[in-house]
Short mmCIF file of C-alpha atoms in Angstrom, two decimals:
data_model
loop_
_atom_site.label_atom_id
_atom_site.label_comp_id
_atom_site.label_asym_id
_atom_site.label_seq_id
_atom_site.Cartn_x
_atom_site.Cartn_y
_atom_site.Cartn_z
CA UNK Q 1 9.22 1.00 15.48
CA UNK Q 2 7.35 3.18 13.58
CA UNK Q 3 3.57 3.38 13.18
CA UNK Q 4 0.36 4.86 11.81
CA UNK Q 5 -2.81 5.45 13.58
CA UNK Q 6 -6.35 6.87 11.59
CA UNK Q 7 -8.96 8.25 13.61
CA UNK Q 8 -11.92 7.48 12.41
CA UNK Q 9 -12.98 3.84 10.63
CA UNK Q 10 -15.74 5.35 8.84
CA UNK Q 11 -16.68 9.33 8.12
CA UNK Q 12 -19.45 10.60 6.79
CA UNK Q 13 -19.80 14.02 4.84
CA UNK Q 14 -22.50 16.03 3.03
CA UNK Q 15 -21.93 16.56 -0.60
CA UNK Q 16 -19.92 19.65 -0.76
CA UNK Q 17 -18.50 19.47 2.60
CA UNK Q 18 -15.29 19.18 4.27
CA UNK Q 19 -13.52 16.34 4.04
CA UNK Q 20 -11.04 15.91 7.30
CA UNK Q 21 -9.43 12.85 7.64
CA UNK Q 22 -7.24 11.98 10.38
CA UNK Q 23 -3.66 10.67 10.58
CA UNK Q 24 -0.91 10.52 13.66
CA UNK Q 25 2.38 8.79 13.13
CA UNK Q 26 4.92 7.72 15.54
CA UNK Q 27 8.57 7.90 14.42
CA UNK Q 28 12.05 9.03 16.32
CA UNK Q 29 12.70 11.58 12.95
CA UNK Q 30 10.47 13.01 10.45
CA UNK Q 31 9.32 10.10 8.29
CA UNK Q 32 8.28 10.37 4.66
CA UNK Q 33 4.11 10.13 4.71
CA UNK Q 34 1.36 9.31 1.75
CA UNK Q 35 -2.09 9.23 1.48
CA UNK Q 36 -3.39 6.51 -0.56
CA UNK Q 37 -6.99 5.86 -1.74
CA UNK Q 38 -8.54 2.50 -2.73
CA UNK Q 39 -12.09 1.80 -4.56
CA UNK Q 40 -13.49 -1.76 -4.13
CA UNK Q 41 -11.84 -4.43 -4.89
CA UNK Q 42 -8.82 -2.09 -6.48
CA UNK Q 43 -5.23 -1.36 -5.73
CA UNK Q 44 -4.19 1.91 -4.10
CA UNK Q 45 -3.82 4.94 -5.94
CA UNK Q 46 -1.35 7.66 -4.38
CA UNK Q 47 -3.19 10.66 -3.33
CA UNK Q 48 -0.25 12.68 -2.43
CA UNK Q 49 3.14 12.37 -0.31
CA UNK Q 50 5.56 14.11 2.34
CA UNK Q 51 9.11 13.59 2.12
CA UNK Q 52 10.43 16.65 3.74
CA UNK Q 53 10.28 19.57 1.48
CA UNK Q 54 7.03 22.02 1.70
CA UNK Q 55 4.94 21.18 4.59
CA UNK Q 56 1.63 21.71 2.91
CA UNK Q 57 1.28 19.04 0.54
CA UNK Q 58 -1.39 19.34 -2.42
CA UNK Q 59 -2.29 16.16 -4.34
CA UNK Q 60 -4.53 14.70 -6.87
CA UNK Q 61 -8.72 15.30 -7.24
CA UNK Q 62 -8.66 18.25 -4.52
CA UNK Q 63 -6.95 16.57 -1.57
CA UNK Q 64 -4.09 18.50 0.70
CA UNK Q 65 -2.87 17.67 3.75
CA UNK Q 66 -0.12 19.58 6.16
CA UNK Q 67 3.11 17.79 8.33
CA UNK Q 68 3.01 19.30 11.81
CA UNK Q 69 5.82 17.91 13.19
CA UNK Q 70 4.73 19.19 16.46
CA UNK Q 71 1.86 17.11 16.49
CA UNK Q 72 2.87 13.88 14.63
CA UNK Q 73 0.56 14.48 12.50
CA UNK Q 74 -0.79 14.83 8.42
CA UNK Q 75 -4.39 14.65 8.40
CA UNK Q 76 -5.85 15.02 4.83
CA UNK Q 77 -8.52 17.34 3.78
CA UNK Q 78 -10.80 18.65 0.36
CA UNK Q 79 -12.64 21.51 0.79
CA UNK Q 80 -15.67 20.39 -0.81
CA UNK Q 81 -16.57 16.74 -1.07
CA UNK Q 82 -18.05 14.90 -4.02
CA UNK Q 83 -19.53 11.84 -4.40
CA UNK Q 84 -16.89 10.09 -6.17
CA UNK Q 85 -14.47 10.76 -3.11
CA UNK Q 86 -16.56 7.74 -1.85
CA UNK Q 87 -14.01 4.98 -0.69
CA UNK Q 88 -11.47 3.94 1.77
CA UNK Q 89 -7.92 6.16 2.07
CA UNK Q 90 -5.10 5.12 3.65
CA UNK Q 91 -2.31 7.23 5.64
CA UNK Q 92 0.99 5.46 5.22
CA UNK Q 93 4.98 6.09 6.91
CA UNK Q 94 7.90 5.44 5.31
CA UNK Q 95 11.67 5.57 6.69
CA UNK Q 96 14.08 7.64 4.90
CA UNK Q 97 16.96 5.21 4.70
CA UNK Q 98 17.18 1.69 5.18
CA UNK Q 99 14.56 -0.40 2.92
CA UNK Q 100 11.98 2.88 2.76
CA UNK Q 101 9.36 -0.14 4.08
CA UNK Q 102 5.95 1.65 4.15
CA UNK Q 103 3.91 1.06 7.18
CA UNK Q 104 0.15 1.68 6.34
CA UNK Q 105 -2.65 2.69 9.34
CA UNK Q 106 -6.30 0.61 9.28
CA UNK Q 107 -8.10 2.83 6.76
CA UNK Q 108 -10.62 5.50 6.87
CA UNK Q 109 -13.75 4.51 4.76
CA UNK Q 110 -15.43 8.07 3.37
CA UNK Q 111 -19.14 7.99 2.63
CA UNK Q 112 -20.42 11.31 1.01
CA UNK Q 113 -24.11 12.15 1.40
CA UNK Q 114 -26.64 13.10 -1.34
CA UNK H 1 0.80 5.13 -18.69
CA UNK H 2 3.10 2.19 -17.42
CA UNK H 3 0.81 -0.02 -14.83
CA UNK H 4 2.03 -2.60 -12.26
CA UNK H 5 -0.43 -6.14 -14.09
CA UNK H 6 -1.74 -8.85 -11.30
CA UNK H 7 -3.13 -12.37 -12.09
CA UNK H 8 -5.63 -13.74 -11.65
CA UNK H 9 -7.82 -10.53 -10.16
CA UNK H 10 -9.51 -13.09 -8.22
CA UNK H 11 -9.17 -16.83 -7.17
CA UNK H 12 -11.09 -18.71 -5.25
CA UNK H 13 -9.67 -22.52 -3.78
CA UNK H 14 -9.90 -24.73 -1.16
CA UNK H 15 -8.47 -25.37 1.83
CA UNK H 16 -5.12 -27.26 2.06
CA UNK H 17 -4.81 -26.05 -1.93
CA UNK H 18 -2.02 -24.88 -3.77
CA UNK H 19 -2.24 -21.08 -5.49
CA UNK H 20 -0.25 -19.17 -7.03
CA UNK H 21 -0.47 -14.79 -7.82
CA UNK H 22 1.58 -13.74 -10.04
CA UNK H 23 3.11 -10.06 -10.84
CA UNK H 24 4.43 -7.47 -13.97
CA UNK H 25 5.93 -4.50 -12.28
CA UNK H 26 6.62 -1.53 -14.24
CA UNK H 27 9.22 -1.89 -16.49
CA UNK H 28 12.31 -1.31 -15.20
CA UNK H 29 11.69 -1.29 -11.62
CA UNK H 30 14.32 -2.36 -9.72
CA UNK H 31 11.77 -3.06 -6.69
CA UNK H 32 8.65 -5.19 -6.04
CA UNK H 33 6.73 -5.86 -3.17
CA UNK H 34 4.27 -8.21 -2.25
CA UNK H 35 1.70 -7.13 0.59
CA UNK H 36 -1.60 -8.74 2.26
CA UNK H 37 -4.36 -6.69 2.64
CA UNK H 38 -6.73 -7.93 5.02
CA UNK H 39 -10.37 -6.50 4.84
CA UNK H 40 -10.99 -4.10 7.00
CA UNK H 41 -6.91 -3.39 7.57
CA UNK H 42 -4.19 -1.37 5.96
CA UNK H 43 -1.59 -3.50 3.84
CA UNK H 44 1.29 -5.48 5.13
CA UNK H 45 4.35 -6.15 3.84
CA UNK H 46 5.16 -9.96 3.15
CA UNK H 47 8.30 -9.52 1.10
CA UNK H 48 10.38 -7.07 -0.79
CA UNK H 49 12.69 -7.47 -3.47
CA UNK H 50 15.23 -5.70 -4.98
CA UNK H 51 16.13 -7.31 -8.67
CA UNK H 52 16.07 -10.89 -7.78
CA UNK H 53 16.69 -10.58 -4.23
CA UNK H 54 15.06 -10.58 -0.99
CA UNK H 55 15.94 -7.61 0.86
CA UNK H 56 12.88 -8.32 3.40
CA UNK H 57 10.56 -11.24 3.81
CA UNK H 58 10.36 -10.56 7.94
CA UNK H 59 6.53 -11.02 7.74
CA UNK H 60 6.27 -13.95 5.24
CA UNK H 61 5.06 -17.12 6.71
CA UNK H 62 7.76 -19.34 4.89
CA UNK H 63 6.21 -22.37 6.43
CA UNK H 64 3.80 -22.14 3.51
CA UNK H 65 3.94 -18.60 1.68
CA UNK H 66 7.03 -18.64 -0.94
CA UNK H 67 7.64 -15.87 -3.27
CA UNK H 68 10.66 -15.82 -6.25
CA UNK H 69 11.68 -13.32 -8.74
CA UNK H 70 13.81 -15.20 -10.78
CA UNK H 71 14.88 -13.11 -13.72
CA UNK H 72 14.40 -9.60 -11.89
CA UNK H 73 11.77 -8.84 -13.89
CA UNK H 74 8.16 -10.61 -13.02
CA UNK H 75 7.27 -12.44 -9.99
CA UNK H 76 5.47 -15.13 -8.29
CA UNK H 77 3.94 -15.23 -5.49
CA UNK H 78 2.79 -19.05 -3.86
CA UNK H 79 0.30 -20.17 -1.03
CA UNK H 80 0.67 -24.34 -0.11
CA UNK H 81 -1.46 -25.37 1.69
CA UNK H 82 -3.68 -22.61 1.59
CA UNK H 83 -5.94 -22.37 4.91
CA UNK H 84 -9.17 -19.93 5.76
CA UNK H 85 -6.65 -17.22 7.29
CA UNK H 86 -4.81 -16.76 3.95
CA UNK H 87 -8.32 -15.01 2.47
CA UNK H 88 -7.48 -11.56 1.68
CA UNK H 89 -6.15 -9.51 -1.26
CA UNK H 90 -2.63 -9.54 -2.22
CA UNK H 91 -1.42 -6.35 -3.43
CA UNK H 92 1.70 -6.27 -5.65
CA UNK H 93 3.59 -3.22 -5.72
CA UNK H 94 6.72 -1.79 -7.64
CA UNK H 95 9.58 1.15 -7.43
CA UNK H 96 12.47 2.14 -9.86
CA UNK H 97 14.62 2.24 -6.51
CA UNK H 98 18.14 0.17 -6.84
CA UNK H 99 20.03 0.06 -3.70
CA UNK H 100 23.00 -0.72 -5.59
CA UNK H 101 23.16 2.38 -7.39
CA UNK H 102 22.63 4.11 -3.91
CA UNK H 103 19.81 5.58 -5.12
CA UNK H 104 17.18 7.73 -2.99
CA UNK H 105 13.39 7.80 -2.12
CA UNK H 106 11.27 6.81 -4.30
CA UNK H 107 7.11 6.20 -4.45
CA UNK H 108 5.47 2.74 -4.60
CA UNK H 109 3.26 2.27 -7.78
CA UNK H 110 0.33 -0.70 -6.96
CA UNK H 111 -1.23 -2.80 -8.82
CA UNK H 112 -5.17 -3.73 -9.05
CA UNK H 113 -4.59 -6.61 -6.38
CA UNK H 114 -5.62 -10.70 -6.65
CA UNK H 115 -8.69 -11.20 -4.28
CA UNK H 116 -8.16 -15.03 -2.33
CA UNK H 117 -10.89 -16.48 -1.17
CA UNK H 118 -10.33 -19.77 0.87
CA UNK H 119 -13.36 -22.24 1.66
#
């Protein structure tokens, strides 16, 4: 089965820092992958998503993150954060047949620094 | 821009209550999904639908969680009895994907979510 772990339950940046966030799936063949964000008490808005064509993905607001199939992995980064990045993002695996069911990880909550 | 619209945004009821969420998915998505969103934990899946079938409920608790899409359109989404392990937020989400017309990948669009509170 497949499945999603974040590293991390909370981070903490500096205004104008990197922004790393860290996500490892577990599948038998490359998945399709997203990165969702969610502001309190809001749905999730789609960040960006993998689904097998250029391995460097670059998405809404400044966020990018890479497939490294070698490493399971698509971690999610801005160069410079901003205070409005402040929320909770969410890495998420989809299969590529089947019912596409997305299988989200536990969340990373970001807090950005004055 | 076309939005996924949840009702009530938040509800709060008793235990052994009835409730019910209810859900507008884009227009003319073929797909909806209903997830639970536990704080502190990523969403989970309680049942998808393709028009007005189930294609998944594998995670619903149909001892008291229901859900029906009647018309293939909107969709309901019912708690009875509720109990203090239902609180959460319920996420409804929706995709232009048809299985029928074999059709491939495509993204999940979310809505802003009905917050339960059970006492």
């Amino acid at each position: 089965a497949q499945s999603v772990t974040q590293l991390g339950s909370h981070v903490s940046v500096s205004e104008g820092a990197l922004v790393l966030l860290r996500c490892n799936y577990s599948s038998s063949v490359p998945p399709y992958l997203f990165w969702y964000v969610q502001y309190p008490n809001q749905g999730l808005q789609l960040l960006l998503k993998y689904t097998s064509a250029a391995t460097l993905v670059k998405g809404i607001n400044g966020f990018e993150a890479e497939f490294k199939k070698s490493e399971t992995s698509f971690h999610l980064t801005k160069p410079s954060a901003h205070m409005s990045d402040a929320a909770e993002y969410f890495c998420a695996v989809s299969e590529t047949s089947g019912t596409y069911k997305y299988i989200f990880g536990t969340g990373t909550r970001l807090k950005v620094l004055a | 821009e076309a939005e996924v619209a949840q009702s009530p945004r938040y509800k709060i009821t008793e235990k052994s209550q009835a409730v019910a969420f209810w859900c507008d998915p884009i227009s003319g998505h073929a797909t909806l999904y209903w997830y639970r969103q536990i704080l502190g934990q990523g969403p989970e899946l309680l049942v998808q639908f393709q028009d007005e079938s189930v294609v998944d409920d594998s995670q619903l608790p149909k001892d008291r969680f229901s859900a029906e899409r009647l018309k293939g359109v909107d969709s309901t989404l019912k708690i009875q009895p509720a109990e203090l392990g239902d609180s959460a937020m319920y996420l409804c989400a929706s995709s232009p994907r048809s299985y029928r017309r074999g059709q491939g990948f495509y993204e999940q669009f979310f809505g802003p979510g009905t917050r339960l509170t059970v006492l």
